[in-house]
Amino acid sequence: MKPSIVYPVLLSVLLTRGLCASFIKVNHGMKVMKGQSAFLSESDLQFSIPREKDACKVEVVVNEPITQRVGRLTPQVFDCHFLANEVQYTHNGCPILDEDEVMLRLYRFTETETFTETFLLRVKLIEPDCNIIQLGPKKLEVPEFYGLSDVIDKNILSFDYDKRINIECTIRISSSESFLPAHGQLVTGDPVKQEPRGDQPHSFFHGSNQKPGPLCKNGGCIQGLKRIQSVIKMSCEDFLVKGIRYQHLDPPSPNVDYISIRLDLTDSRSKSLYKSEHAWIPVLIRDAVPNQIPKANFMSMFILEVDQFVLTPISTATLDAEDSETAKHLLVFNITLPPSKGFITHLSDHTKPITSFTWKDLNEMLIAYQPPNSSHTERRNLEVEFEVHDFFFEKSPPITVHISIRTADTNAPRVSWNMGLDLLEGQSRPITWKQFQIVDNDNINAVRLVIVDGLQHGRITLRGGKGFIFTVKDIQAGDVCYHHDDSDTTKDFIVFRIFDGRHSIRHKFPINILPKDDSPPFLITNIVIELSEGQAVLIEGSMLCASDMDSSDAYIRFNITKPSVAGEIIKKPGQNLIAYPVTSFLQRDLYNGFIYYRHLGGEVFEDSFDVVLSDSHDPPNFSGPQAVIIHISPVDDQLPIEAPGTVRHLMVKENEVVYITKKQLHFIDPESPERELIYTVATPPCMVPTYSSLDAGKIVLVDTILKLGKDYAGDTARTFSQHAVNHLKVAYIPPAKDIGPTPLHVQFILSVSNQHGGTVQGICFNITILPIDNQPPEVFSYDLKVEEGGFSQITASNIHITDKDTRQEQIKVILHKAPLHGIVQLDGSALQEGDPFTCLDLITLKVRYLHDGSETLQDEISFIATDGINSSEFILKIQVSPINDEPPFIKENLISTIICKEGAEVVISADYISATDADSDDMKLIFMIARQPRYGILLKAGSIIDQFTQRDVVEGLVHYRHTSGEIGLKVYVDIITLVVSDAEADKPQKKCCNNGPRLPILPNHESFPVYDLNVTILPVDNQPPSVIIGEIFVVDEGKSSALSVDHLSAMDPDTESNNLEFILVSPPRYGYIENVLPSPGFEKSNMGISIAAFLLKDIKSLNINYVQSRHQRIEPTTDQFTLYVTDGKLRSVEKPFYIVINPTNDEVPEFLARNITVVEGQMKKLDPTVINVSDMDVPQNHLYFTVIEQPRHGLIIEESYISGHMNRSQLIKRHQANSLPVIQDFSMDLLKNGMKMIYMHDDSENLADSFTIQLSDGKHEVRRTIFVNVIAVNDEKPVLTKHCDLVLSMGEQTLISSAILSAEDMDTPRTNISYVIDRCPEHGQLQMKVNKNWVTLHTGMKCTQEDIDMNLVRYVHTGTMGSKNEDTFTFHLWDGGNRSPEISVHIYVKDMEKGDIAVFVKMLNVSKGERVIITTNVLLATDGTDRPEELLYVLSSPPQYGQIEYVKHPGIPITSFSQMDVAAHTICYVHDFNSAATTDMFRWGNKNQC
């Protein structure tokens, strides 16, 4: 049977593959609450296929985007006899649609055949009674384009659920999956508010300060916002306090956008999903328009050329659509009218028709048209109708695509039909002629098929045996069979090479395999269950989990074949329900947290139970036995005890590291090994009894230390085991610092625990640290200051001696080396080298130094400090203060001025300032600043100073920095007044430094030199200019206006204003900027030329104009352009310049005037379909109409006047008497307020009329002429307008042309006027040419005016010599309804003397189909009278393969012409193009008129 394909429009069932009855028993559809999910039940969908008879599968068709638009049905493939909670539809929360559809495909597999049925499952979406996700009371709204919404909080969204301890609420947002929001993004954070600048008038900014520009579509223009990732997951509480906002990004957009969220309630104990809900949060966008419908893209051709039998892809060049609010890849094309022959298909499975597809698949050329498998000899044309749906489900008007199927002219074999093969896993099916058809024009029996590729999961047999090559007859007979290998695969294919001996093609034959439930479940997770003795533990789905390739995982059953020994498996269906033992359970029980393992409390600590898995198939598939291991931790109540003989005390020298051994610390536990006895240091080592925070040493594990020593700086060990103590792995390190001369007592508190948690607290461990005298005295010497020739006491402030491990009274100082320029005295007696003194002598001021009065500036003494064991040598420095009596003076030839750029910093070197002193070190001379610089500061090492030394100058440490900011264009001079002193600055001296500076020389003079240092500050162009926006710039529409500094100016403190240049970043939208000055070297103004940059000086001179040029057919009221100003080096920030446009009457109103048609003598209303006006001007102008040219054959009056004069004839008479009130002018307001005008025809025979109306808006005038087409009424008699007598010679014939007789009828075309013969002529005949023969006209016969116009009527004289010389015939005119009176035509016959005629004839050469003029070179006759107009050629035998005609009357053959016609080149011969003859001829007779 030939396959039939029916597309779904309003039907819910599609039958394919030759089904004559439906397998669907019940299809009531299902009801689902919006945002939630529901399971499919047998009351919703049921099939009339017995469970035990045939295998039956249902597949969800996924390549139909017009279905499952707001939800998903899972799983994709399920059994016809599905379980109660197996098939589920989940709604995505969309509030727009109230109904959805799911396309399903039913497969019924018999032993030899596969039956397929495609149908639709209706899903009715209803509002839920109660939602977890509650919207309101406040709506989420965006106040403007590119704006921000309020924060999503409890006013926008709330969650209503039972907040139990074990329920976790999470929110998930996935923008990449839902494509929502479609025109914005989610952000967090608060926007940074920008202060308004002073150069921006507040009247320009009515909106938000953080409104981004029109080009800011990435959302990054508002500072302080952070974009949320495309996929986020957080708790419900965090979602409401995170500060999430909606940011609009993409105008134009609909006035509503959405945010898609999913709420999950999860059991925290079992991690099972308790409930899930979806919702779309609406976002209202103020000032946006509703969603617009998609439309066809008219760049496409909407024509598809297809070759016969060839599957042809459809591209966007054939069909395309667009939508301003929806991205193209989200558009869906729905086939509303499928092709009458063939079908549209998707290339993922080209054997099945589709009813819809996406633009993405269309763009990737995955949509194709499959022509029918019937051949034809002529081109066939089909039509397909589509409609396009956007993301928010608006649809376009119908779009028609024309398909033209070309005929094929080839002898190569071709595949005319390929519907693939459908079978169940493991089945065999023959490849029949219904599924695979081949055509060949010349010899179908010679066609062979060879398998060249494919067969990855099956094999082909031919008549039961192996085969790889076969004929078309084998397919028609069903001898070619495919056998599936029973693997878990869903797709296979065969590639054939088809050839007929001369031609060869390759073709792919698809095979669709439906899975069957023949595989047992298998474990994918089996984790050891751990619990304590006597407890019960929940078996979570993450601990024990199985999967099944062919059926639902939720219905996998765990059958306990070997129960546990030490416990039992129990099921607890609810929190307050009683648990009971079970021997089997489902995997969904594991998901729901119902299954526990309970230990019975015995002393067995390793347990297990065996399970065999089975699925929901009938009969079920069983797996092999699997063991689940259970580990029970024993519970121990005994505590560790201290071993006898343990002292818990340690003695250590301060410089040693000592191991803690079993003798000092040893606990035992008979039930726990030593490795499991763990010591925890509760209180680290501390000194007793003070418990101070000083370092008291640390406990360390030696395994973690590479080199064990007192200098170890690592962390203290907090825990260690008894095993580590036993193997000397735990050590005590004394404090790093010396403990002093007395022993130190240290203590730390610890606890010990076994592996079962038994703990002994408060174990005290004591440590005694013994001092060691191993440190030498530590001496700090400070310089002794003495005047030249004087003395000074050596005190403890000059020699400071400490020793951590020796008392102060035991330390002695020995004079090791005496001073060179003085002596050391003890109690007034001089000390010799080797003499000692004590620290007490220093304290009691018994030791002093006496200077010898020399000119030396320093001296030193060498001492040795000793504690009796260790000693230290040190030197005491002595600073001698000399006498200073010479003042310093400034050197000559110094540079008096320092050059410094604005804002820069320069070094004050010795070239600018330098002094000398005869009795002082020049490097130590001090320059004191008597007057600070006005425009800068003096720095040394980055700090401001008020004095400095000459050494600082030489070393380049003194800098001058200009700090007064911008100085403009002038040069500034700064002055620094310095006073030079030879007294050293009082600097703090470190007493630890023996080589410190000597004492300052005290000056002994009164005057100091003063010096002024000049600094010249040069200006620097380092300030960017700024744009100044002034008054509002106003221009009249269509005019221009000059920019002045009151509107636009700039400022730059360090640049001449004439050098400032404005640069346009974005030009005006409705005009341009011009500079009317001529270019350099030219005299012609540049007016009318758009510019992108101009100078400030041009604005000052009013040479810069804004020209409002774009105003035709638009009415702009504002314009703007963005610019910045630059000084050639720096530029300002970009600023918009706003322009206010005063509207003017510049638009010519559009006057629409359509022609009208009226019946003769009737009326026609002049309504808006005839006269209509639109004016683009804002505000609207007053429009006036004037009838400047009245109709000539009618009149224009008001309908209200007609209603009082219903007699049309009276109106016409009054019009002819000019007594009717004809409308001369009117206004548009009158038309809008109900004024009705009509045109009335005057009942004349004029079939055309016109009148002209002028429209004026006060400035422009538009004229339109309305032409009136009058439908004639046949009420006039035909009349003869031309009536001439005939004159001819005896025996002649003459044509009766329109020059002889011509008639007219006012209301009848000339072609319809007939001449009816009332009386025939007596001496001749009236003849009319019919085809090629002349037929005589008799009384009662007629001819038309058209026959006369075409020269088809003639009069032939038949009288003899002696007969009357005149004849006559009578006729009347008839137009089909009216006749004229009888009319007579007189014919006069004359005789003429005949002379001799000479004829000269030559061959006429004519090309095929050519038109050639007959000239006198070819045909010439003469009778010597020199009157060629009277010398006639009368054809007696016309040409057979052409005709003779006048040049000016092509297509009309003639039978006579004159020699004058030949001489005037008005006669031609036209050859018949279809004739194959090579020669032609015609005969004639010549005569001359008397």
CSV table of C-alpha atoms in Angstrom, one decimal, residues 79-268:
chain,number,residue,atom,x,y,z
A,79,ASP,CA,6.6,0.9,27.1
A,80,CYS,CA,3.0,1.1,26.0
A,81,HIS,CA,2.1,-0.5,29.3
A,82,PHE,CA,3.9,2.1,31.4
A,83,LEU,CA,3.9,2.1,35.2
A,84,ALA,CA,2.1,4.5,37.4
A,85,ASN,CA,4.9,6.9,38.2
A,86,GLU,CA,7.1,6.3,35.2
A,87,VAL,CA,6.2,8.9,32.6
A,88,GLN,CA,6.2,12.5,33.8
A,89,TYR,CA,5.5,15.9,32.3
A,90,THR,CA,7.3,18.8,33.9
A,91,HIS,CA,6.1,22.4,33.2
A,92,ASN,CA,8.7,25.1,33.1
A,93,GLY,CA,6.5,27.8,34.8
A,94,CYS,CA,5.6,29.8,31.7
A,95,PRO,CA,2.4,31.7,32.5
A,96,ILE,CA,1.5,32.6,28.8
A,97,LEU,CA,0.1,29.3,27.4
A,98,ASP,CA,-2.8,27.3,28.9
A,99,GLU,CA,-2.2,24.3,26.7
A,100,ASP,CA,0.7,22.3,25.4
A,101,GLU,CA,1.1,19.3,23.1
A,102,VAL,CA,3.4,16.4,23.0
A,103,MET,CA,3.9,14.4,19.8
A,104,LEU,CA,4.3,10.7,20.4
A,105,ARG,CA,5.1,7.9,18.0
A,106,LEU,CA,3.8,4.4,18.7
A,107,TYR,CA,5.7,1.4,17.5
A,108,ARG,CA,4.0,-2.0,17.4
A,109,PHE,CA,6.4,-4.9,16.6
A,110,THR,CA,5.0,-8.2,15.3
A,111,GLU,CA,7.2,-11.0,14.2
A,112,THR,CA,7.3,-9.9,10.6
A,113,GLU,CA,6.1,-6.2,10.5
A,114,THR,CA,6.4,-2.9,12.3
A,115,PHE,CA,3.4,-0.7,12.6
A,116,THR,CA,3.8,3.0,13.4
A,117,GLU,CA,1.3,5.6,14.5
A,118,THR,CA,2.0,9.2,15.3
A,119,PHE,CA,-0.4,11.2,17.5
A,120,LEU,CA,-0.6,14.2,19.8
A,121,LEU,CA,-1.1,14.2,23.6
A,122,ARG,CA,-2.8,17.3,24.8
A,123,VAL,CA,-1.6,18.8,28.0
A,124,LYS,CA,-4.0,21.2,29.7
A,125,LEU,CA,-2.2,23.6,32.0
A,126,ILE,CA,-4.2,24.8,35.0
A,127,GLU,CA,-3.5,27.3,37.7
A,128,PRO,CA,-2.4,25.6,40.9
A,129,ASP,CA,-4.4,25.9,44.1
A,130,CYS,CA,-1.3,26.7,46.2
A,131,ASN,CA,2.2,27.5,45.1
A,132,ILE,CA,5.4,27.5,47.0
A,133,ILE,CA,6.6,30.4,44.9
A,134,GLN,CA,4.3,33.3,45.6
A,135,LEU,CA,4.5,36.5,43.5
A,136,GLY,CA,3.8,40.0,44.9
A,137,PRO,CA,2.5,42.1,46.4
A,138,LYS,CA,4.9,44.3,44.5
A,139,LYS,CA,5.7,43.9,40.8
A,140,LEU,CA,9.2,43.9,39.4
A,141,GLU,CA,9.4,46.9,37.1
A,142,VAL,CA,12.1,48.7,35.0
A,143,PRO,CA,11.4,52.4,34.8
A,144,GLU,CA,13.1,53.0,31.5
A,145,PHE,CA,15.2,51.4,28.7
A,146,TYR,CA,18.6,50.3,29.9
A,147,GLY,CA,17.3,50.9,33.5
A,148,LEU,CA,17.5,48.9,36.7
A,149,SER,CA,14.7,47.3,38.6
A,150,ASP,CA,14.3,47.2,42.3
A,151,VAL,CA,16.0,44.5,44.4
A,152,ILE,CA,14.2,41.1,44.3
A,153,ASP,CA,13.2,40.7,47.9
A,154,LYS,CA,10.2,39.5,49.9
A,155,ASN,CA,8.0,42.2,48.4
A,156,ILE,CA,8.6,40.7,44.9
A,157,LEU,CA,8.8,37.1,45.8
A,158,SER,CA,8.1,34.8,48.7
A,159,PHE,CA,8.2,31.1,49.4
A,160,ASP,CA,5.4,29.3,51.3
A,161,TYR,CA,6.5,25.8,52.5
A,162,ASP,CA,6.8,23.8,55.7
A,163,LYS,CA,10.1,25.0,57.1
A,164,ARG,CA,11.2,21.8,58.8
A,165,ILE,CA,14.7,21.2,60.0
A,166,ASN,CA,15.5,18.5,57.5
A,167,ILE,CA,14.1,20.4,54.5
A,168,GLU,CA,16.6,22.5,52.4
A,169,CYS,CA,15.2,25.1,50.0
A,170,THR,CA,17.3,26.0,47.0
A,171,ILE,CA,16.8,28.3,44.0
A,172,ARG,CA,18.4,27.6,40.7
A,173,ILE,CA,18.6,30.0,37.7
A,174,SER,CA,19.9,28.9,34.4
A,175,SER,CA,19.8,31.6,31.8
A,176,SER,CA,21.6,29.4,29.2
A,177,GLU,CA,18.9,26.8,29.3
A,178,SER,CA,15.8,28.9,29.5
A,179,PHE,CA,17.1,31.9,27.4
A,180,LEU,CA,15.6,34.1,30.1
A,181,PRO,CA,15.7,36.9,30.7
A,182,ALA,CA,15.5,37.6,27.0
A,183,HIS,CA,16.3,41.3,27.0
A,184,GLY,CA,18.3,41.9,30.1
A,185,GLN,CA,20.5,40.4,32.7
A,186,LEU,CA,20.6,39.8,36.4
A,187,VAL,CA,23.1,41.9,38.4
A,188,THR,CA,24.0,42.5,42.0
A,189,GLY,CA,25.4,45.5,43.8
A,190,ASP,CA,24.4,49.2,44.0
A,191,PRO,CA,25.1,51.6,41.1
A,192,VAL,CA,27.6,54.3,41.8
A,193,LYS,CA,25.8,57.6,41.7
A,194,GLN,CA,27.6,60.2,39.6
A,195,GLU,CA,27.5,63.9,40.7
A,196,PRO,CA,26.1,66.1,37.9
A,197,ARG,CA,28.7,68.4,36.3
A,198,GLY,CA,28.3,72.1,36.3
A,199,ASP,CA,28.4,72.3,32.5
A,200,GLN,CA,25.4,70.1,32.1
A,201,PRO,CA,22.0,71.9,32.4
A,202,HIS,CA,19.7,70.0,34.8
A,203,SER,CA,16.8,70.4,32.3
A,204,PHE,CA,18.5,67.8,30.0
A,205,PHE,CA,18.5,65.1,32.6
A,206,HIS,CA,15.1,64.1,33.9
A,207,GLY,CA,15.9,60.5,34.4
A,208,SER,CA,18.4,58.5,36.4
A,209,ASN,CA,21.9,59.6,36.8
A,210,GLN,CA,23.2,56.2,35.9
A,211,LYS,CA,21.3,55.8,32.7
A,212,PRO,CA,23.7,54.3,30.1
A,213,GLY,CA,24.0,55.4,26.5
A,214,PRO,CA,22.2,53.8,23.6
A,215,LEU,CA,25.4,51.9,22.6
A,216,CYS,CA,25.8,50.4,26.1
A,217,LYS,CA,24.3,47.0,25.4
A,218,ASN,CA,26.7,44.9,27.5
A,219,GLY,CA,25.5,46.5,30.7
A,220,GLY,CA,28.9,47.7,31.8
A,221,CYS,CA,28.2,51.4,31.7
A,222,ILE,CA,26.7,51.5,35.2
A,223,GLN,CA,29.5,51.3,37.7
A,224,GLY,CA,29.2,49.2,40.8
A,225,LEU,CA,27.2,46.4,39.3
A,226,LYS,CA,28.3,42.8,38.9
A,227,ARG,CA,26.7,40.4,36.4
A,228,ILE,CA,25.4,37.1,37.8
A,229,GLN,CA,26.7,34.0,36.1
A,230,SER,CA,24.4,32.2,33.6
A,231,VAL,CA,23.9,29.3,36.1
A,232,ILE,CA,23.6,30.0,39.8
A,233,LYS,CA,22.3,27.9,42.7
A,234,MET,CA,21.7,29.2,46.2
A,235,SER,CA,19.4,28.9,49.2
A,236,CYS,CA,16.0,30.5,49.1
A,237,GLU,CA,16.9,32.8,52.0
A,238,ASP,CA,20.1,33.9,50.3
A,239,PHE,CA,18.3,34.6,47.0
A,240,LEU,CA,16.0,37.1,48.7
A,241,VAL,CA,18.8,39.0,50.5
A,242,LYS,CA,21.5,38.8,47.8
A,243,GLY,CA,20.3,42.1,46.2
A,244,ILE,CA,19.6,40.7,42.7
A,245,ARG,CA,18.3,43.2,40.2
A,246,TYR,CA,17.1,43.1,36.6
A,247,GLN,CA,19.0,45.3,34.2
A,248,HIS,CA,17.4,46.1,30.8
A,249,LEU,CA,19.9,45.9,27.9
A,250,ASP,CA,18.1,45.3,24.6
A,251,PRO,CA,15.5,47.8,23.3
A,252,PRO,CA,13.3,47.5,21.3
A,253,SER,CA,11.8,44.8,23.5
A,254,PRO,CA,8.3,43.7,24.6
A,255,ASN,CA,6.9,45.4,27.6
A,256,VAL,CA,7.3,42.2,29.6
A,257,ASP,CA,10.4,40.1,30.2
A,258,TYR,CA,10.7,37.1,32.5
A,259,ILE,CA,13.2,35.5,34.9
A,260,SER,CA,13.0,31.7,35.0
A,261,ILE,CA,13.7,30.1,38.4
A,262,ARG,CA,13.4,26.6,39.8
A,263,LEU,CA,12.8,25.9,43.5
A,264,ASP,CA,13.9,22.5,44.9
A,265,LEU,CA,12.9,21.2,48.4
A,266,THR,CA,15.5,18.5,49.4
A,267,ASP,CA,15.6,16.2,52.3
A,268,SER,CA,18.9,16.9,54.0
